[in-house]
mmCIF file of C-alpha atoms in Angstrom:
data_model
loop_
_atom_site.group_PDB
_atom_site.id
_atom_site.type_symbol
_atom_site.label_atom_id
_atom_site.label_comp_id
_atom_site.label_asym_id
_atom_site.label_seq_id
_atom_site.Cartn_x
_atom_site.Cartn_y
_atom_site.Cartn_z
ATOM 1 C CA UNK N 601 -191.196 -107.761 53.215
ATOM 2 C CA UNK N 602 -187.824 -107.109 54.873
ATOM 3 C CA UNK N 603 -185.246 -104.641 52.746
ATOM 4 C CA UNK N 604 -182.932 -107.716 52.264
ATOM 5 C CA UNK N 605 -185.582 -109.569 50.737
ATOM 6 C CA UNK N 606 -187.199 -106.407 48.216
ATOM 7 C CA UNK N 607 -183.916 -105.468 47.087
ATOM 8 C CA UNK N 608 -183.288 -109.207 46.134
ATOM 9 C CA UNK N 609 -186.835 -109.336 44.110
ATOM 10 C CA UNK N 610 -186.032 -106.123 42.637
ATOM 11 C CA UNK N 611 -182.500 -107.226 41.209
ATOM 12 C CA UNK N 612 -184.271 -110.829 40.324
ATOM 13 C CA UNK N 613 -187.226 -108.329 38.634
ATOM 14 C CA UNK N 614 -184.177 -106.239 36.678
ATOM 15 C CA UNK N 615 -182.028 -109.656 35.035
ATOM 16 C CA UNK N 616 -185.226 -110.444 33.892
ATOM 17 C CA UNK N 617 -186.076 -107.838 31.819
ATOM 18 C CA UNK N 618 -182.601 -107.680 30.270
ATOM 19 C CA UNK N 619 -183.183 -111.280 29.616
ATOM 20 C CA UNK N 620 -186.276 -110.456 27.777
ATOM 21 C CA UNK N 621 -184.236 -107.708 25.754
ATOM 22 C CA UNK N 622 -181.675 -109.800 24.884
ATOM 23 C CA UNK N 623 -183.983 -112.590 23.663
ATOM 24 C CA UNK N 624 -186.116 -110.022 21.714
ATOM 25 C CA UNK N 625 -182.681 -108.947 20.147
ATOM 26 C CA UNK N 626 -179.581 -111.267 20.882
ATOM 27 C CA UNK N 627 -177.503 -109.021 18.807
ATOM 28 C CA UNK N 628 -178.036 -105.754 20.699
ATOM 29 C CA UNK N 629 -175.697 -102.532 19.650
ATOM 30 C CA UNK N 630 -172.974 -104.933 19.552
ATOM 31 C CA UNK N 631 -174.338 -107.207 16.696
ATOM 32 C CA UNK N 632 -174.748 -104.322 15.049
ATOM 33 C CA UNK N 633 -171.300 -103.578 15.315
ATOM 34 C CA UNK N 634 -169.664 -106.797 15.240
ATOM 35 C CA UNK N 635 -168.657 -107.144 11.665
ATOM 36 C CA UNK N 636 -167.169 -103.228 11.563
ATOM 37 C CA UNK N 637 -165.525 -104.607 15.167
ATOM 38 C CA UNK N 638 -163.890 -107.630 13.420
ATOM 39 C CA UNK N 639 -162.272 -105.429 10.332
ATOM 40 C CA UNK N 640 -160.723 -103.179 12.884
ATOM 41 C CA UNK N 641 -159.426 -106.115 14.717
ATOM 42 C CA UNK N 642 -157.984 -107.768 11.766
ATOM 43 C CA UNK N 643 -156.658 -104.592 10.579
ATOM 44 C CA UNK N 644 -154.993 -104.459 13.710
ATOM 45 C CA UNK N 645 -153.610 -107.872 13.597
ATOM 46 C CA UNK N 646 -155.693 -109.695 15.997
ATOM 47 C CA UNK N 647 -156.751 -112.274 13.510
ATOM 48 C CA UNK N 648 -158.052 -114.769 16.695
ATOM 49 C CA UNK N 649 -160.755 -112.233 17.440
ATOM 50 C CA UNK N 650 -161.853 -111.414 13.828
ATOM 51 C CA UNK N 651 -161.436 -114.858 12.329
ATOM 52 C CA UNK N 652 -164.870 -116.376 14.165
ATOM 53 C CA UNK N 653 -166.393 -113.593 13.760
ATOM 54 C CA UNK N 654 -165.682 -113.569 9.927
ATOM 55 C CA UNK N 655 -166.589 -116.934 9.493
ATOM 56 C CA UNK N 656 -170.311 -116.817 11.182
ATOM 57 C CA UNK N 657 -170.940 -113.908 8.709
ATOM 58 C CA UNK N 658 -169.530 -115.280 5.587
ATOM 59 C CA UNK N 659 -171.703 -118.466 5.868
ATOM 60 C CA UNK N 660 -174.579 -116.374 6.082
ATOM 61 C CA UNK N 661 -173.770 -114.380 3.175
ATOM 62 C CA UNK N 662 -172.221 -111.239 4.081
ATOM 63 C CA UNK N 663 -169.857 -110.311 1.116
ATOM 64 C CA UNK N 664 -167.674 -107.993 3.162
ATOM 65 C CA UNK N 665 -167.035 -111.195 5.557
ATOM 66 C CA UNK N 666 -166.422 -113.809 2.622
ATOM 67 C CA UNK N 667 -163.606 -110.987 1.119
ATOM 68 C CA UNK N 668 -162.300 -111.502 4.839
ATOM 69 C CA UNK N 669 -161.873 -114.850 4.806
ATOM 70 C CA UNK N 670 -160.331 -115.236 2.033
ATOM 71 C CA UNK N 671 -157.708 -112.967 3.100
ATOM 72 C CA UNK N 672 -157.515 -114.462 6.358
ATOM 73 C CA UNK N 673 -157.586 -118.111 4.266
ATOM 74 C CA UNK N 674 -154.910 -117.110 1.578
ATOM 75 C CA UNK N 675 -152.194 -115.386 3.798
ATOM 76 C CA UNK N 676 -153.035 -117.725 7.103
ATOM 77 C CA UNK N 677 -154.230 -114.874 9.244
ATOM 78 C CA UNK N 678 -156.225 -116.290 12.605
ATOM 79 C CA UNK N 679 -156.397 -120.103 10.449
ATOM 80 C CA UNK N 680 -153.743 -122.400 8.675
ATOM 81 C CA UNK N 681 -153.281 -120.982 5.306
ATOM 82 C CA UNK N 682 -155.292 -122.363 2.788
ATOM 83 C CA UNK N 683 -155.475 -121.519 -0.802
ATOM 84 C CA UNK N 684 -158.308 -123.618 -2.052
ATOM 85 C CA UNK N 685 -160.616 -122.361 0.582
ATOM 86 C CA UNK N 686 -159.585 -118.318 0.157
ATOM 87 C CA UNK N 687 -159.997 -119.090 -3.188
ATOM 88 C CA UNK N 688 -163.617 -120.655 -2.708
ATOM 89 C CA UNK N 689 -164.580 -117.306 -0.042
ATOM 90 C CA UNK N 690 -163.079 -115.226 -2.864
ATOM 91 C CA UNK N 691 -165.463 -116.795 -5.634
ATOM 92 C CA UNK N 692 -168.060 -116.332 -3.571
ATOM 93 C CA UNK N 693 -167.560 -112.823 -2.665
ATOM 94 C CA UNK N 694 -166.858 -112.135 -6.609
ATOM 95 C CA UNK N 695 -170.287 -113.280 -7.323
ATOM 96 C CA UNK N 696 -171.389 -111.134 -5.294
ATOM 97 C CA UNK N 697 -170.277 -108.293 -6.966
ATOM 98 C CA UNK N 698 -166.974 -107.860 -4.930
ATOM 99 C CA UNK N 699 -164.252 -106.101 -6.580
ATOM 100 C CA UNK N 700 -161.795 -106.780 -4.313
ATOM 101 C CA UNK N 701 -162.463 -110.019 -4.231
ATOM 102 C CA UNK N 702 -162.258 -110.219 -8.029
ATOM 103 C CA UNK N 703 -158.641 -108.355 -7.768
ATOM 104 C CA UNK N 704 -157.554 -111.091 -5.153
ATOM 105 C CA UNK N 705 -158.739 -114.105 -6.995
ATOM 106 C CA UNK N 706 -157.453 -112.914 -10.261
ATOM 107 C CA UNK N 707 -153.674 -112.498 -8.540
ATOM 108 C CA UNK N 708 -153.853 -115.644 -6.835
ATOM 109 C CA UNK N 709 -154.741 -117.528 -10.705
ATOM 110 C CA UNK N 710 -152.233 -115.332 -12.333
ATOM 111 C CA UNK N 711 -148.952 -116.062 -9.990
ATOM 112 C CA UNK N 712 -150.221 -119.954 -10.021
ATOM 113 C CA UNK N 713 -148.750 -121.936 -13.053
ATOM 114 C CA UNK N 714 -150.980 -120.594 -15.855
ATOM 115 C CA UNK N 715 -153.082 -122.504 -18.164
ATOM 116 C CA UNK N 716 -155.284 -121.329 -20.822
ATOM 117 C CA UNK N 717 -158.845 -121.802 -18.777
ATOM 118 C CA UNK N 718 -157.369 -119.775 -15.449
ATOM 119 C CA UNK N 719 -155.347 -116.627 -17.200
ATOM 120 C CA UNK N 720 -158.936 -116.466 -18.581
ATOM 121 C CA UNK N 721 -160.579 -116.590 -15.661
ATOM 122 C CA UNK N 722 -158.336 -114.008 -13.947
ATOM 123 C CA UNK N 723 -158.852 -111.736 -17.486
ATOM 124 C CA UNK N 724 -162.647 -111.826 -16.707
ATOM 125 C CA UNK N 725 -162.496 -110.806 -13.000
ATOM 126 C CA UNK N 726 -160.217 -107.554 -13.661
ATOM 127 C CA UNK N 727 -162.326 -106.659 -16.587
ATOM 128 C CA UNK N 728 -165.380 -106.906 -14.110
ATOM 129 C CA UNK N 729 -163.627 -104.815 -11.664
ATOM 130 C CA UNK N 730 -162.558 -102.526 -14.312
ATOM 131 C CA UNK N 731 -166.105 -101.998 -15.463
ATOM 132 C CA UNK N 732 -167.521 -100.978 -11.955
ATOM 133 C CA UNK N 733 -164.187 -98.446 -11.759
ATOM 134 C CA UNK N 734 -161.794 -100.541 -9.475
ATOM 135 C CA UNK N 735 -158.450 -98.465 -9.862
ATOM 136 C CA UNK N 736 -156.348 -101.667 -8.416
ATOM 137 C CA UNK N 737 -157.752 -104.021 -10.849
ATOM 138 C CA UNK N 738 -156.986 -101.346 -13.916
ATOM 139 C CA UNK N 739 -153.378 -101.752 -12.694
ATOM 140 C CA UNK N 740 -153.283 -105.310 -12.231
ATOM 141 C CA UNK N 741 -155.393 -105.803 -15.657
ATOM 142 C CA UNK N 742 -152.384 -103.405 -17.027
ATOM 143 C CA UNK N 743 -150.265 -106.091 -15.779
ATOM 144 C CA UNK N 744 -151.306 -109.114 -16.752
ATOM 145 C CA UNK N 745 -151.152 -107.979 -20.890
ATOM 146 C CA UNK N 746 -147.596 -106.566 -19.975
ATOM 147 C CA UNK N 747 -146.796 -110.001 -18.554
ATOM 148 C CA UNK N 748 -148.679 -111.970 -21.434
ATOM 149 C CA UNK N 749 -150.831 -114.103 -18.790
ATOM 150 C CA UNK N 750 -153.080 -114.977 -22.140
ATOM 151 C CA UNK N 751 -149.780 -115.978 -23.956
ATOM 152 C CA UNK N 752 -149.485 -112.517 -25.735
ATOM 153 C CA UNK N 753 -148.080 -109.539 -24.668
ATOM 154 C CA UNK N 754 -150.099 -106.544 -25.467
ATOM 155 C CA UNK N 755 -148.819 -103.511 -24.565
ATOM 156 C CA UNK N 756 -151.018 -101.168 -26.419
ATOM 157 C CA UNK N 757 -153.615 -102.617 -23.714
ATOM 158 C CA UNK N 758 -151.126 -102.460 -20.792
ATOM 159 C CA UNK N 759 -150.395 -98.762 -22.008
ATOM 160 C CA UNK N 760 -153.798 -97.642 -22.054
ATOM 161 C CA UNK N 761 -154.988 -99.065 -18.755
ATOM 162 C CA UNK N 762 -151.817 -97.742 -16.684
ATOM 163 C CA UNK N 763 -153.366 -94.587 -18.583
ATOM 164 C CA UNK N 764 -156.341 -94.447 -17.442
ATOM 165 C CA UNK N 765 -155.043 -95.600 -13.554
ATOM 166 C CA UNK N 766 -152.123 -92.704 -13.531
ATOM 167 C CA UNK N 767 -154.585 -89.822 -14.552
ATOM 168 C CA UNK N 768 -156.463 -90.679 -11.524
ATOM 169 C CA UNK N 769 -153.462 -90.744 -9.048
ATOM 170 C CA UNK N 770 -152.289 -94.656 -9.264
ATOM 171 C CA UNK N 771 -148.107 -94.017 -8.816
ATOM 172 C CA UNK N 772 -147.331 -97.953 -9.401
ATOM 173 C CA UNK N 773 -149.560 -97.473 -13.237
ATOM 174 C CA UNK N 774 -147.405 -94.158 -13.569
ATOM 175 C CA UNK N 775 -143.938 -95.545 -12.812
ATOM 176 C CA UNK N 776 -144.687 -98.524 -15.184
ATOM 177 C CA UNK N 777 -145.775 -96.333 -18.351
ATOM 178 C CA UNK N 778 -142.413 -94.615 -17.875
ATOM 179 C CA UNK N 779 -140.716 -97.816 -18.342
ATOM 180 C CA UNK N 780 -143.067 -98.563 -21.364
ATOM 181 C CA UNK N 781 -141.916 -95.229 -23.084
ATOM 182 C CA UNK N 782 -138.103 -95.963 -21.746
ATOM 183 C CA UNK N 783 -137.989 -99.080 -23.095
ATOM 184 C CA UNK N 784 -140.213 -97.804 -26.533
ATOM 185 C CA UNK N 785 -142.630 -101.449 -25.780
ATOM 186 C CA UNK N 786 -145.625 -100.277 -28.573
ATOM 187 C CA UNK N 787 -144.543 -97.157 -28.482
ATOM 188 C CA UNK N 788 -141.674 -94.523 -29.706
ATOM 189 C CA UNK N 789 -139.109 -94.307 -27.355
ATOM 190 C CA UNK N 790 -139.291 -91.316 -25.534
ATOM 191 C CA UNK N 791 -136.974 -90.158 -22.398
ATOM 192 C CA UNK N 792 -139.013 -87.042 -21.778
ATOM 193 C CA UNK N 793 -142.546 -89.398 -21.063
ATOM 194 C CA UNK N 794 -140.912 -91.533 -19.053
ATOM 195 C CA UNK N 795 -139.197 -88.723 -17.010
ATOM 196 C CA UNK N 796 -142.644 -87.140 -16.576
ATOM 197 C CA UNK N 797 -144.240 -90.100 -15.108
ATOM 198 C CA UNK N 798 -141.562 -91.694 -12.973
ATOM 199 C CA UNK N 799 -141.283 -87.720 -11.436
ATOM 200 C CA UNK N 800 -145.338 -88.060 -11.491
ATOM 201 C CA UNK N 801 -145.418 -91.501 -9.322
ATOM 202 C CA UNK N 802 -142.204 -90.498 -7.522
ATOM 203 C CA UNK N 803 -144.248 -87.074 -6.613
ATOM 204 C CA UNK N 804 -146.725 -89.511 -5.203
ATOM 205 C CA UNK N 805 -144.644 -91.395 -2.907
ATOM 206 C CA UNK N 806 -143.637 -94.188 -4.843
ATOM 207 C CA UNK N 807 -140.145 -95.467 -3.620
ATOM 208 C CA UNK N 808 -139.020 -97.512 -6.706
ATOM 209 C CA UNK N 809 -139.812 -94.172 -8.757
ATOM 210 C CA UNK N 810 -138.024 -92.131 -6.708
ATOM 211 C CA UNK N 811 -134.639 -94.221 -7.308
ATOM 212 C CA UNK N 812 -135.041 -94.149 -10.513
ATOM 213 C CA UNK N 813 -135.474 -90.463 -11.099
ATOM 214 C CA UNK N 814 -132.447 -89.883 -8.490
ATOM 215 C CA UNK N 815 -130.981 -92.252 -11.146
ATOM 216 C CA UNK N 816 -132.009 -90.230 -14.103
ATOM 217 C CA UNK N 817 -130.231 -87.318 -12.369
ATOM 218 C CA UNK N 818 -127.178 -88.563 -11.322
ATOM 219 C CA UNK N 819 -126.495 -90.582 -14.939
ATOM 220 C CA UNK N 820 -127.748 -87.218 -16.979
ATOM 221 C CA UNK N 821 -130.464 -88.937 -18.772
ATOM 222 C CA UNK N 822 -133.119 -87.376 -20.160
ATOM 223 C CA UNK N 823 -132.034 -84.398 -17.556
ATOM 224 C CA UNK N 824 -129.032 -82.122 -16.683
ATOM 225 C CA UNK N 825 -126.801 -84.095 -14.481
ATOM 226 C CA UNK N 826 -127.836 -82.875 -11.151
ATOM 227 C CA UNK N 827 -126.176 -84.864 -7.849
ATOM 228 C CA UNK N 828 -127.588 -82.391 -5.729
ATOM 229 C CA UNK N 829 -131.507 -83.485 -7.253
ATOM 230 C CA UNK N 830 -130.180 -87.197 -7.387
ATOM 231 C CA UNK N 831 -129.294 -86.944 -3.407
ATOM 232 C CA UNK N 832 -132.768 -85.771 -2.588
ATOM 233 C CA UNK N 833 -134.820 -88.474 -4.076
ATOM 234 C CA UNK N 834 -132.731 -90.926 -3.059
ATOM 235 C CA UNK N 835 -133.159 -90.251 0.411
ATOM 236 C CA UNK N 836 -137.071 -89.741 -0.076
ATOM 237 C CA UNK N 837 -136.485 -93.534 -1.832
ATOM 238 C CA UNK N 838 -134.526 -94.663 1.372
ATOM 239 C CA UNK N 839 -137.026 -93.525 3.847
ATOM 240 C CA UNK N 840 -139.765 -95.212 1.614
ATOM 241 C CA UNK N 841 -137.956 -98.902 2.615
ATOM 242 C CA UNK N 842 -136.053 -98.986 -0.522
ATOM 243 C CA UNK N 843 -132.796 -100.716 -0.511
ATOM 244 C CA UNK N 844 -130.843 -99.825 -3.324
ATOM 245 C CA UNK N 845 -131.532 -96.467 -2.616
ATOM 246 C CA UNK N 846 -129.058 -96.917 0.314
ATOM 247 C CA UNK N 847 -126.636 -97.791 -2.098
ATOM 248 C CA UNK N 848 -127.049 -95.681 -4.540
ATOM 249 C CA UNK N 849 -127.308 -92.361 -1.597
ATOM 250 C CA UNK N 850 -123.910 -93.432 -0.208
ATOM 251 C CA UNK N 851 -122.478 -93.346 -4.107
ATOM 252 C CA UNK N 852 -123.620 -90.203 -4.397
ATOM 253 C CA UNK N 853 -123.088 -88.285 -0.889
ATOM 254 C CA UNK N 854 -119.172 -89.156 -0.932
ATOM 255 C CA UNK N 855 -119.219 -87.339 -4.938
ATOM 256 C CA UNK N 856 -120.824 -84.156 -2.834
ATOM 257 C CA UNK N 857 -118.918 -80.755 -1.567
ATOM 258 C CA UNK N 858 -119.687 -79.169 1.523
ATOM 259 C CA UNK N 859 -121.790 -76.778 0.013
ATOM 260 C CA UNK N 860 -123.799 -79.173 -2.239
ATOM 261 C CA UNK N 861 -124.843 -80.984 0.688
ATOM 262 C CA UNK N 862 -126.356 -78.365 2.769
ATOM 263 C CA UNK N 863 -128.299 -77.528 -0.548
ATOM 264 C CA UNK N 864 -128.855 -81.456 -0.926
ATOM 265 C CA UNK N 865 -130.460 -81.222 2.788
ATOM 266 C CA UNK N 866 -132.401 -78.587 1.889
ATOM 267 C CA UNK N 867 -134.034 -79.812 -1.284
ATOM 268 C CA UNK N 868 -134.919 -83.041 0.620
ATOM 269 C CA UNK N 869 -137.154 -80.914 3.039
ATOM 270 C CA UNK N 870 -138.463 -78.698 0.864
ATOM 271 C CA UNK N 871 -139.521 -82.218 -1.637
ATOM 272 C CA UNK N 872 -141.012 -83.770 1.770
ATOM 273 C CA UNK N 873 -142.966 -80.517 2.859
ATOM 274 C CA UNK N 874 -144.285 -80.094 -1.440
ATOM 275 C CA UNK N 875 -145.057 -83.951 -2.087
ATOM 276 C CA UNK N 876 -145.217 -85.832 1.063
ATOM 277 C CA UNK N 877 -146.783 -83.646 3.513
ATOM 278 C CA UNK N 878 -143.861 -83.374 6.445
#
């Protein structure tokens, strides 16, 4: 047999046994892989590759996929957006067990025009997700008895959940139980709480707490005026994307000496290094 010819059989010899492989498993590493490749992609906004991908494994069941496309479905990520159908992947991730999916659902029947059979539904799926420990859907449950989605507000029930949600780090369940205790909504009205959780979820990074405690300072409530403090977390609430902090910074920076701002500049970093890691 001439060279020409043996190397020929030899590379005819070698597709064929990857042909076999393949057959034997179709998937390979990569189907292994595919659905962990398809969250990174969407999570890096290239819905077109994800989106298939998504939709072969949600018909066959996979859970993670059907939470998927009903994101992809709701916000019209890699499809036209379509509510009914994120709404049916969502349902059939919750059955599943999915918490997010329950969380997702629940917010898409609460900010629809409520009737008595969906704020019940939505009710039902964050006290599911509550249950298994879903931090988001304590929040969200918090929420929806603040809000009255049943027709009632309750905010004994709102109070308690945001509770339960701050204690284990939530800033958004913080900042909200200081405006229960500003406000005195089921409770006693009470400066000092509310002060010690917006400086809790402001300590966590939470941009609409952080105005409001720069607020706090600079208006002498439930504090010693301090424009110095109020400059600081102002521009921690700027940098976080907030807009009246802009506002509210410029205010403040023209009521400042010379010497209060290099002290204002230096509380900033030291309140970035403490709380925010830079």
């Amino acid at each position: 047999m001439r060279a020409a010819d043996l190397k020929f059989t030899c590379r005819s010899l070698s597709a064929l046994f990857l042909c076999t492989l393949l057959a034997a498993n179709p998937g390979g590493a990569r189907g292994q892989s595919t659905l962990d490749e398809a969250i990174a992609a969407f999570r890096e906004k290239d819905y077109g590759f994800a989106f298939p991908i998504f939709l072969r494994a949600a018909k066959s069941g996979e859970v993670t996929a059907q939470f998927y496309l009903g994101l992809a479905y709701q916000k019209g990520w890699g499809a036209v957006a379509d509510k009914p159908k994120a709404r049916q992947w969502y349902e059939e991730a919750a059955r599943q067990g999915s918490n997010k999916a329950r969380v997702n659902l629940a917010q898409m029947l609460l900010r629809n025009p409520l009737d008595e059979q969906s704020a019940a539904q939505a009710i039902s799926l964050l006290s599911s997700a509550v249950a298994a420990g879903d931090l988001k859907a304590t929040h969200e449950l918090g929420l929806a008895w603040y809000h009255g989605a049943t027709g009632k507000r309750d905010f004994d029930k709102a109070r308690t959940l945001w509770l339960t949600a701050a204690k284990a780090g939530v800033a958004k369940s913080a900042y909200n139980l200081g405006i229960i205790y500003r406000r005195g909504l089921g409770v006693r009205r009470d400066l000092n709480e509310c002060l010690r959780w917006w400086r809790s979820a402001a300590e966590g990074g939470l941009g609409a707490a952080q105005n409001s405690l720069g607020t706090a300072y600079l208006r002498g409530e439930g504090v010693t005026a301090d424009l110095v403090e109020a400059f600081a977390w102002f521009v921690l609430a700027r940098d976080g994307g907030l807009n009246v902090a802009v506002q509210n910074l410029e205010m403040v920076r023209e009521q400042l000496s010379p010497e209060q701002r290099a002290r204002a500049h230096s509380r900033v970093i030291e309140l970035r290094q403490r709380h925010l890691g830079l």
